[in-house]
Tab-separated table of C-alpha atoms in Angstrom:
chain	number	residue	atom	x	y	z
Y	19	MET	CA	28.397	112.229	135.379
Y	20	VAL	CA	28.937	114.789	138.340
Y	21	HIS	CA	25.635	115.715	139.903
Y	22	PRO	CA	24.883	119.080	141.439
Y	23	THR	CA	24.870	118.812	145.224
Y	24	TRP	CA	21.519	119.932	145.703
Y	25	GLN	CA	20.059	117.094	144.065
Y	26	ALA	CA	21.804	114.727	146.348
Y	27	GLU	CA	20.264	116.777	149.352
Y	28	VAL	CA	16.777	116.470	147.627
Y	29	TYR	CA	17.150	112.578	147.738
Y	30	ALA	CA	18.389	112.760	151.349
Y	31	ALA	CA	15.423	114.927	152.320
Y	32	LEU	CA	12.970	112.526	150.611
Y	33	LYS	CA	14.663	109.666	152.610
Y	34	ALA	CA	14.417	111.760	155.822
Y	35	ALA	CA	10.766	112.260	155.154
Y	36	GLY	CA	10.338	108.445	155.082
Y	37	ILE	CA	9.695	108.190	151.364
Y	38	ALA	CA	9.657	104.682	150.571
Y	39	GLN	CA	8.095	104.693	147.002
Y	40	ILE	CA	9.062	106.897	144.309
Y	41	GLY	CA	6.706	106.777	141.108
Y	42	TYR	CA	8.200	108.662	138.004
Y	43	VAL	CA	7.754	109.609	134.353
Y	44	PRO	CA	11.519	110.582	133.587
Y	45	ASP	CA	12.775	113.885	133.122
Y	46	ALA	CA	16.460	114.872	132.573
Y	47	GLY	CA	16.121	117.151	135.615
Y	48	HIS	CA	15.118	114.247	137.832
Y	49	ARG	CA	17.840	112.046	136.627
Y	50	HIS	CA	19.987	111.996	139.699
Y	51	LEU	CA	16.954	111.280	141.890
Y	52	ILE	CA	15.834	108.605	139.581
Y	53	GLU	CA	19.368	106.838	139.842
Y	54	ALA	CA	19.503	107.161	143.340
Y	55	ALA	CA	16.024	105.616	143.658
Y	56	HIS	CA	17.178	102.543	141.647
Y	57	ALA	CA	20.624	102.349	143.676
Y	58	ASP	CA	18.963	102.469	146.973
Y	59	PRO	CA	17.709	98.808	148.180
Y	60	ASP	CA	15.173	100.422	150.597
Y	61	MET	CA	13.476	102.568	147.977
Y	62	LYS	CA	10.698	101.162	145.376
Y	63	PRO	CA	11.079	103.110	142.141
Y	64	VAL	CA	8.149	102.778	139.977
Y	65	VAL	CA	8.166	103.876	136.290
Y	66	LEU	CA	5.074	104.933	134.982
Y	67	THR	CA	3.379	105.335	131.663
Y	68	THR	CA	1.618	108.653	132.539
Y	69	GLU	CA	1.790	110.838	135.408
Y	70	GLU	CA	-1.628	110.203	136.682
Y	71	GLU	CA	-0.902	106.686	137.648
Y	72	GLY	CA	1.519	108.222	140.130
Y	73	ILE	CA	-1.266	109.870	142.063
Y	74	ALA	CA	-3.030	106.526	142.330
Y	75	LEU	CA	0.127	104.832	143.266
Y	76	ALA	CA	0.824	107.425	146.023
Y	77	ALA	CA	-2.804	107.084	147.397
Y	78	GLY	CA	-2.248	103.177	147.301
Y	79	ALA	CA	1.061	103.660	149.372
Y	80	TRP	CA	-0.826	105.758	151.881
Y	81	LEU	CA	-3.645	103.170	152.346
Y	82	GLY	CA	-0.829	100.596	152.864
Y	83	GLY	CA	0.915	102.687	155.352
Y	84	ALA	CA	3.933	103.918	153.198
Y	85	ARG	CA	4.839	107.276	151.698
Y	86	CYS	CA	5.403	107.983	148.155
Y	87	ALA	CA	6.782	110.930	146.068
Y	88	LEU	CA	5.936	111.411	142.479
Y	89	LEU	CA	8.654	112.913	140.095
Y	90	MET	CA	7.511	114.436	136.807
Y	91	GLN	CA	7.942	117.231	134.354
Y	92	SER	CA	5.681	120.327	134.047
Y	93	SER	CA	4.251	118.886	130.823
Y	94	GLY	CA	2.880	116.006	132.941
Y	95	VAL	CA	0.775	118.070	135.360
Y	96	GLY	CA	-1.908	118.307	132.818
Y	97	ASN	CA	-2.295	114.459	132.747
Y	98	CYS	CA	-3.099	114.627	136.462
Y	99	ILE	CA	-6.037	116.884	136.908
Y	100	ASN	CA	-8.911	114.489	137.639
Y	101	MET	CA	-6.785	111.856	139.467
Y	102	LEU	CA	-5.839	114.745	142.031
Y	103	SER	CA	-9.479	114.377	143.179
Y	104	LEU	CA	-8.257	111.270	144.865
Y	105	PRO	CA	-5.988	112.851	147.491
Y	106	VAL	CA	-8.183	115.874	147.740
Y	107	ASN	CA	-11.424	113.743	148.450
Y	108	CYS	CA	-9.582	111.022	150.477
Y	109	ARG	CA	-7.690	113.760	152.692
Y	110	MET	CA	-4.412	111.927	151.634
Y	111	PRO	CA	-0.880	113.282	151.749
Y	112	PHE	CA	0.519	113.911	148.132
Y	113	LEU	CA	3.885	115.029	147.371
Y	114	THR	CA	5.218	115.729	143.857
Y	115	LEU	CA	8.470	117.341	142.575
Y	116	VAL	CA	7.900	119.099	139.225
Y	117	THR	CA	10.850	120.179	136.977
Y	118	MET	CA	9.906	123.105	134.993
Y	119	ARG	CA	9.970	123.596	131.283
Y	120	GLY	CA	8.717	126.397	129.263
Y	121	GLU	CA	10.379	129.101	131.113
Y	122	TRP	CA	14.007	129.994	131.439
Y	123	GLY	CA	15.896	129.899	128.093
Y	124	GLU	CA	13.275	127.358	126.706
Y	125	PHE	CA	14.082	126.266	123.027
Y	126	ASN	CA	10.778	124.157	122.609
Y	127	PRO	CA	7.765	125.975	121.972
Y	128	TRP	CA	5.625	123.086	122.720
Y	129	GLN	CA	6.894	123.092	126.308
Y	130	VAL	CA	5.402	126.547	126.958
Y	131	PRO	CA	1.639	126.282	127.410
Y	132	MET	CA	1.686	123.432	130.074
Y	133	GLY	CA	4.777	125.221	131.644
Y	134	THR	CA	2.886	128.356	132.154
Y	135	ALA	CA	-0.321	126.668	133.196
Y	136	ALA	CA	1.272	124.219	135.615
Y	137	PRO	CA	1.197	126.241	138.785
Y	138	HIS	CA	-2.296	127.489	138.000
Y	139	VAL	CA	-4.036	124.084	137.197
Y	140	LEU	CA	-2.445	122.596	140.392
Y	141	THR	CA	-3.623	125.268	142.444
Y	142	ALA	CA	-7.064	125.129	140.929
Y	143	ALA	CA	-7.257	121.159	141.536
Y	144	GLY	CA	-6.496	121.658	145.163
Y	145	VAL	CA	-2.695	121.262	145.284
Y	146	HIS	CA	-0.322	123.562	147.536
Y	147	VAL	CA	2.380	124.844	145.351
Y	148	ARG	CA	5.839	125.859	146.322
Y	149	ARG	CA	8.719	127.018	143.911
Y	150	ALA	CA	12.435	126.613	144.286
Y	151	GLU	CA	14.683	129.027	142.368
Y	152	ARG	CA	17.931	128.665	144.269
Y	153	PRO	CA	20.252	125.507	144.737
Y	154	ASP	CA	20.524	126.503	148.430
Y	155	GLU	CA	16.885	126.468	149.122
Y	156	VAL	CA	15.675	123.290	147.209
Y	157	ALA	CA	16.353	120.578	149.878
Y	158	GLU	CA	14.962	122.642	152.740
Y	159	MET	CA	11.857	123.373	150.753
Y	160	VAL	CA	11.265	119.762	149.781
Y	161	ALA	CA	11.670	118.762	153.407
Y	162	ALA	CA	9.302	121.286	154.432
Y	163	ALA	CA	6.790	120.330	151.758
Y	164	ALA	CA	7.125	116.656	152.680
Y	165	ALA	CA	6.161	117.489	156.449
Y	166	PHE	CA	3.412	119.667	155.293
Y	167	ALA	CA	2.035	116.969	153.100
Y	168	PHE	CA	2.358	114.118	155.314
Y	169	ASP	CA	1.614	115.738	158.675
Y	170	SER	CA	-1.328	117.949	157.443
Y	171	GLN	CA	-2.326	115.296	154.920
Y	172	VAL	CA	-2.657	117.722	151.940
Y	173	PRO	CA	-1.488	117.659	148.339
Y	174	VAL	CA	1.766	119.530	147.793
Y	175	ALA	CA	3.814	120.343	144.602
Y	176	VAL	CA	7.295	121.695	144.613
Y	177	LEU	CA	8.102	123.345	141.450
Y	178	LEU	CA	11.827	123.200	140.447
Y	179	SER	CA	12.386	126.172	138.249
Y	180	GLN	CA	14.131	125.809	134.717
Y	181	ARG	CA	16.745	128.149	135.797
Y	182	LEU	CA	17.670	125.825	138.734
Y	183	ILE	CA	17.636	122.883	136.488
Y	184	GLY	CA	19.218	124.382	133.657
Y	185	ALA	CA	17.741	124.902	130.275
Y	186	LYS	CA	17.989	121.937	127.910
Y	187	VAL	CA	20.852	122.394	125.548
Y	188	TRP	CA	19.836	121.612	121.800
Y	189	VAL	CA	23.201	122.069	120.138
Y	190	LYS	CA	24.971	118.904	119.599
J	21	MET	CA	-18.327	97.143	113.795
J	22	THR	CA	-17.306	93.817	115.672
J	23	LYS	CA	-19.143	93.083	118.865
J	24	SER	CA	-17.221	90.247	120.418
J	25	ASN	CA	-18.209	90.070	123.868
J	26	ASP	CA	-20.318	87.119	124.740
J	27	GLY	CA	-20.376	87.079	128.467
J	28	ASN	CA	-23.209	85.653	130.376
J	29	LEU	CA	-21.974	85.646	134.082
J	30	ASP	CA	-24.004	87.273	136.638
J	31	ARG	CA	-21.721	90.105	137.969
J	32	ARG	CA	-23.207	90.019	141.499
J	33	VAL	CA	-22.765	86.359	141.764
J	34	VAL	CA	-19.244	86.406	140.293
J	35	VAL	CA	-18.134	89.250	142.928
J	36	ALA	CA	-19.891	87.533	145.725
J	37	GLU	CA	-17.805	84.433	144.850
J	38	LEU	CA	-14.519	86.117	144.517
J	39	LEU	CA	-14.969	88.079	147.679
J	40	ARG	CA	-16.380	85.213	149.734
J	41	ASP	CA	-14.404	84.873	153.057
J	42	PRO	CA	-12.025	87.437	152.416
J	43	GLY	CA	-9.997	87.068	155.373
J	44	ASP	CA	-7.355	90.060	155.326
J	45	LEU	CA	-7.578	90.312	151.399
J	46	LEU	CA	-6.853	94.148	150.579
J	47	VAL	CA	-9.517	94.804	147.881
J	48	VAL	CA	-9.783	97.916	145.747
J	49	THR	CA	-12.622	98.415	143.288
J	50	GLY	CA	-13.209	100.613	140.375
J	51	LEU	CA	-15.771	103.164	140.136
J	52	GLY	CA	-19.436	102.308	139.119
J	53	ALA	CA	-20.867	98.549	139.158
J	54	ALA	CA	-17.677	96.956	140.486
J	55	THR	CA	-18.014	99.355	143.593
J	56	TYR	CA	-21.613	98.337	143.858
J	57	ASP	CA	-21.022	94.610	143.317
J	58	ALA	CA	-18.383	94.731	146.188
J	59	GLY	CA	-20.555	96.527	148.518
J	60	ALA	CA	-23.240	94.028	147.805
J	61	ALA	CA	-20.875	91.225	148.736
J	62	GLY	CA	-20.361	92.660	152.189
J	63	ASP	CA	-19.121	96.063	153.141
J	64	ARG	CA	-15.855	95.641	155.240
J	65	PRO	CA	-13.104	98.167	156.171
J	66	LEU	CA	-10.369	96.509	153.890
J	67	ASN	CA	-12.478	97.285	150.807
J	68	PHE	CA	-11.338	100.647	149.349
J	69	TYR	CA	-14.219	101.770	146.938
J	70	LEU	CA	-13.762	104.161	144.285
J	71	TRP	CA	-16.421	106.591	143.294
J	72	GLY	CA	-14.258	108.568	140.886
J	73	ALA	CA	-10.673	108.664	139.861
J	74	MET	CA	-11.392	106.588	136.902
J	75	GLY	CA	-8.525	104.523	135.607
J	76	GLY	CA	-6.907	104.508	139.028
J	77	ALA	CA	-7.806	101.321	140.735
J	78	ALA	CA	-5.150	99.023	139.535
J	79	MET	CA	-2.314	101.738	140.436
J	80	ILE	CA	-3.812	102.032	143.838
J	81	GLY	CA	-3.670	98.389	144.206
J	82	LEU	CA	0.014	98.474	143.162
J	83	GLY	CA	0.790	101.394	145.701
J	84	ILE	CA	-0.937	99.095	148.621
J	85	ALA	CA	0.948	95.999	147.262
J	86	LEU	CA	4.542	97.533	147.409
J	87	ALA	CA	3.662	98.904	150.693
J	88	GLN	CA	2.274	95.709	152.217
J	89	PRO	CA	4.267	92.907	150.355
J	90	LYS	CA	3.127	90.309	153.080
J	91	LYS	CA	-0.554	90.793	152.229
J	92	ARG	CA	-2.456	90.138	148.978
J	93	VAL	CA	-4.075	92.823	147.035
J	94	LEU	CA	-7.033	92.123	144.799
J	95	VAL	CA	-8.252	94.865	142.126
J	96	VAL	CA	-11.920	94.565	140.938
J	97	THR	CA	-12.804	96.897	138.208
J	98	GLY	CA	-14.699	97.228	134.932
J	99	ASP	CA	-13.567	97.085	131.369
J	100	GLY	CA	-14.129	100.839	130.938
J	101	GLU	CA	-12.317	101.879	134.078
J	102	GLN	CA	-9.271	99.457	133.198
J	103	LEU	CA	-9.370	100.749	129.616
J	104	MET	CA	-8.828	104.437	130.940
J	105	GLY	CA	-5.880	103.200	132.793
J	106	MET	CA	-4.593	100.721	130.366
J	107	GLY	CA	-0.914	101.774	130.935
J	108	ALA	CA	-1.143	100.483	134.441
J	109	LEU	CA	-1.149	96.877	133.197
J	110	ALA	CA	2.469	97.771	131.763
J	111	THR	CA	3.477	99.633	134.961
J	112	ILE	CA	2.356	96.857	137.353
J	113	ALA	CA	4.127	94.107	135.247
J	114	ALA	CA	7.041	96.222	135.117
J	115	SER	CA	7.292	96.857	138.847
J	116	GLY	CA	7.853	93.220	139.708
J	117	ALA	CA	5.135	93.135	142.457
J	118	ASP	CA	4.077	89.873	143.100
J	119	ASN	CA	1.174	90.168	145.541
J	120	ILE	CA	-1.364	91.804	143.350
J	121	ALA	CA	-4.089	90.586	141.062
J	122	VAL	CA	-6.479	92.278	138.985
J	123	ALA	CA	-9.982	90.978	137.957
J	124	VAL	CA	-11.885	92.978	135.137
J	125	LEU	CA	-15.615	92.325	135.034
J	126	ASP	CA	-15.978	92.664	131.347
J	127	ASN	CA	-19.430	93.268	129.925
J	128	GLY	CA	-18.063	95.233	126.839
J	129	ARG	CA	-20.291	98.266	127.964
J	130	PHE	CA	-20.090	101.606	129.642
J	131	GLY	CA	-22.805	100.449	132.055
J	132	GLU	CA	-23.074	103.411	134.258
J	133	THR	CA	-23.683	105.843	131.394
J	134	GLY	CA	-26.413	104.020	129.314
J	135	SER	CA	-24.640	100.860	128.341
J	136	GLN	CA	-22.635	102.266	125.406
J	137	TYR	CA	-20.325	99.676	123.860
J	138	SER	CA	-16.680	99.852	125.295
J	139	HIS	CA	-13.652	99.012	123.276
J	140	THR	CA	-13.850	95.403	124.590
J	141	GLY	CA	-17.371	95.169	123.167
J	142	LEU	CA	-15.973	96.442	119.892
J	143	GLY	CA	-13.022	93.890	119.532
J	144	ALA	CA	-10.244	94.899	122.197
J	145	ASP	CA	-9.032	92.202	124.357
J	146	LEU	CA	-7.782	93.125	127.756
J	147	ALA	CA	-6.448	89.758	128.440
J	148	ALA	CA	-4.261	90.064	125.336
J	149	VAL	CA	-3.026	93.330	126.406
J	150	ALA	CA	-2.031	92.218	129.710
J	151	THR	CA	-0.119	89.177	128.186
J	152	ALA	CA	1.570	91.813	125.845
J	153	CYS	CA	2.273	93.938	128.831
J	154	GLY	CA	4.357	91.116	130.484
J	155	TRP	CA	1.823	89.640	132.796
J	156	GLN	CA	2.752	85.929	133.222
J	157	THR	CA	-0.634	84.670	134.302
J	158	VAL	CA	-3.639	85.748	132.353
J	159	VAL	CA	-7.161	83.949	132.619
J	160	THR	CA	-10.329	84.654	130.941
J	161	ALA	CA	-13.373	82.986	132.711
J	162	ARG	CA	-16.700	82.383	131.055
J	163	ASP	CA	-18.529	80.103	133.586
J	164	MET	CA	-18.793	79.688	137.372
J	165	ASP	CA	-16.613	76.823	137.426
J	166	GLU	CA	-13.829	78.888	136.196
J	167	VAL	CA	-14.730	81.617	138.703
J	168	GLY	CA	-14.646	79.399	141.720
J	169	SER	CA	-11.211	78.369	140.770
J	170	LEU	CA	-10.247	82.073	140.222
J	171	ARG	CA	-11.294	82.862	143.662
J	172	THR	CA	-8.435	80.898	145.017
J	173	ARG	CA	-5.776	81.727	142.376
J	174	LEU	CA	-6.440	85.533	142.752
J	175	ARG	CA	-5.404	85.171	146.445
J	176	ARG	CA	-2.291	83.367	145.585
J	177	GLU	CA	-0.837	84.296	142.210
J	178	ASN	CA	0.136	87.468	140.492
J	179	MET	CA	-2.347	87.432	137.667
J	180	PHE	CA	-4.703	89.286	135.573
J	181	ALA	CA	-8.203	87.896	135.139
J	182	VAL	CA	-11.188	88.957	132.632
J	183	LEU	CA	-14.569	87.878	133.582
J	184	ARG	CA	-17.003	87.564	131.051
J	185	ILE	CA	-20.178	89.024	132.658
J	186	SER	CA	-23.529	89.738	131.202
J	187	ALA	CA	-24.450	93.381	130.221
J	188	GLU	CA	-27.494	93.042	132.426
J	189	GLU	CA	-27.843	95.901	134.795
J	190	LYS	CA	-28.378	95.331	138.530
J	191	PRO	CA	-29.954	97.341	141.258
J	192	ARG	CA	-27.429	99.850	142.694
J	193	HIS	CA	-26.069	98.909	146.015
J	194	LEU	CA	-24.371	102.077	147.340
J	195	PRO	CA	-21.496	101.319	149.830
J	196	PRO	CA	-19.909	104.489	151.811
J	197	ARG	CA	-18.479	107.162	149.467
J	198	ASP	CA	-16.865	109.393	151.676
J	199	GLY	CA	-12.969	109.181	150.701
J	200	ALA	CA	-11.557	110.287	153.843
J	201	TYR	CA	-13.695	107.836	155.780
J	202	LEU	CA	-12.888	104.761	153.494
J	203	THR	CA	-9.122	105.915	153.966
J	204	ASP	CA	-8.990	106.134	157.586
J	205	ARG	CA	-10.863	102.997	158.183
J	206	PHE	CA	-8.874	101.025	155.739
J	207	ARG	CA	-5.700	102.297	157.360
J	208	ARG	CA	-6.979	101.440	160.971
J	209	ALA	CA	-8.158	98.125	160.001
J	210	LEU	CA	-4.728	97.448	158.556
J	211	GLY	CA	-2.968	98.993	161.567
J	212	VAL	CA	-1.021	101.726	159.826
J	213	ALA	CA	-3.040	104.729	160.980
J	214	THR	CA	-0.536	106.822	162.997
J	215	ASP	CA	-3.052	108.820	165.127
C-alpha cells in the first residue's frame, strides 16, 4: 500500500516533538501512523478499548517524564469529555490527532452528529482546536500543535478533515 | 439479586500495609476512598491522587509504567472506579508492560455516593475479568496474611489483585487535591521536571 507523503511527514513531526507513546483507537485515516508506530522500536504503541483511556495514558506518560499522542476518529471525541478534566485540571500537555468523519462526502449518517459536534465539545472541554485541510499544511500544523501542547502545557487537538483523509468508499 | 461480596478487611489497615515503606514505588490512586486511604497511609510526592477522572487510574498507571520501565507502578483503586475503566484491564494486559500492578479495594459498593451496591456486589468478579483479559497473575485476598504477602508481590510482579474489604465507612482523610500541584511534585520527585 502506498501512503500519502503527508502521513509520513506527520509521523516524523511526532518523532521530532519527542513523542514516545502513541495510544490509539484504530481509524483507516490513521493507518499509516499506527503501522509506523508498531514498526518503530523506540515507540510504544498502545491499542485502546476506548478513547478516554488515551487521555489517562497520556497523563501517566507526562507524570513519568514521557510524551504521548492519542490517535482517534471524531466519533471517539464524545467518549473523552470527562477524562479531559485530567489534563485541564493538572495543567498537563495533551496532544490528539482526530480524523474527521461525517463531513466531506460522508455515506454513513451515524457519523454525522459526532463529526459535527467534535470541534465544539473539544473547545467546551478546554481543548485548543486546530484543523488541517490541505496535505501541505498538516505536518507543520502537527509540529506547531505539539510545541504548543508540550511547551505551554495545554491540551491541543488537530482535526484532520475528511476531505484530506478521503471519504470512505463503500462500493466494493 | 446476588450479593456475593463477603469482604471483612479493614481498608485503612489494608492500604497502610500495602504502602508501608514505599521506597520509590510510583502510586496512583482512584478517586474516592482509595485516595483517602493512601493519604492516611502517609502523603508523599510519588503518590498521585485522583479526585476525578473516574475510570482513569489504571491507565494513568500504564502511562507511567511505559515511561519508567525501571520503576514499579502500583495502582490502588476501588471496585466502582475500576468497573468504569474495565477496558483498561484488557489494554494493560495487551500492552505487555511488566512493571505495573493494580490493587482493587472491593467492597461491592459505591461508597462515596451512599453505599449503593456496585456490580461486584451484585455478582461481577473483577479478578475473573482480569484473568479473561490476559493477566497472568491474579489474586483475591480475604485476610491480612494474604495482604501481607501481596505487599511484596505487588512490587515485584505484573499482577492484578482484588482485596475484599468491609463496606464500613471510614473518616475522610483528605490529601492534596490540586492537580497541577500533584503533577508538579510527582515529576520533580521523579526527576523528570524540565524547568
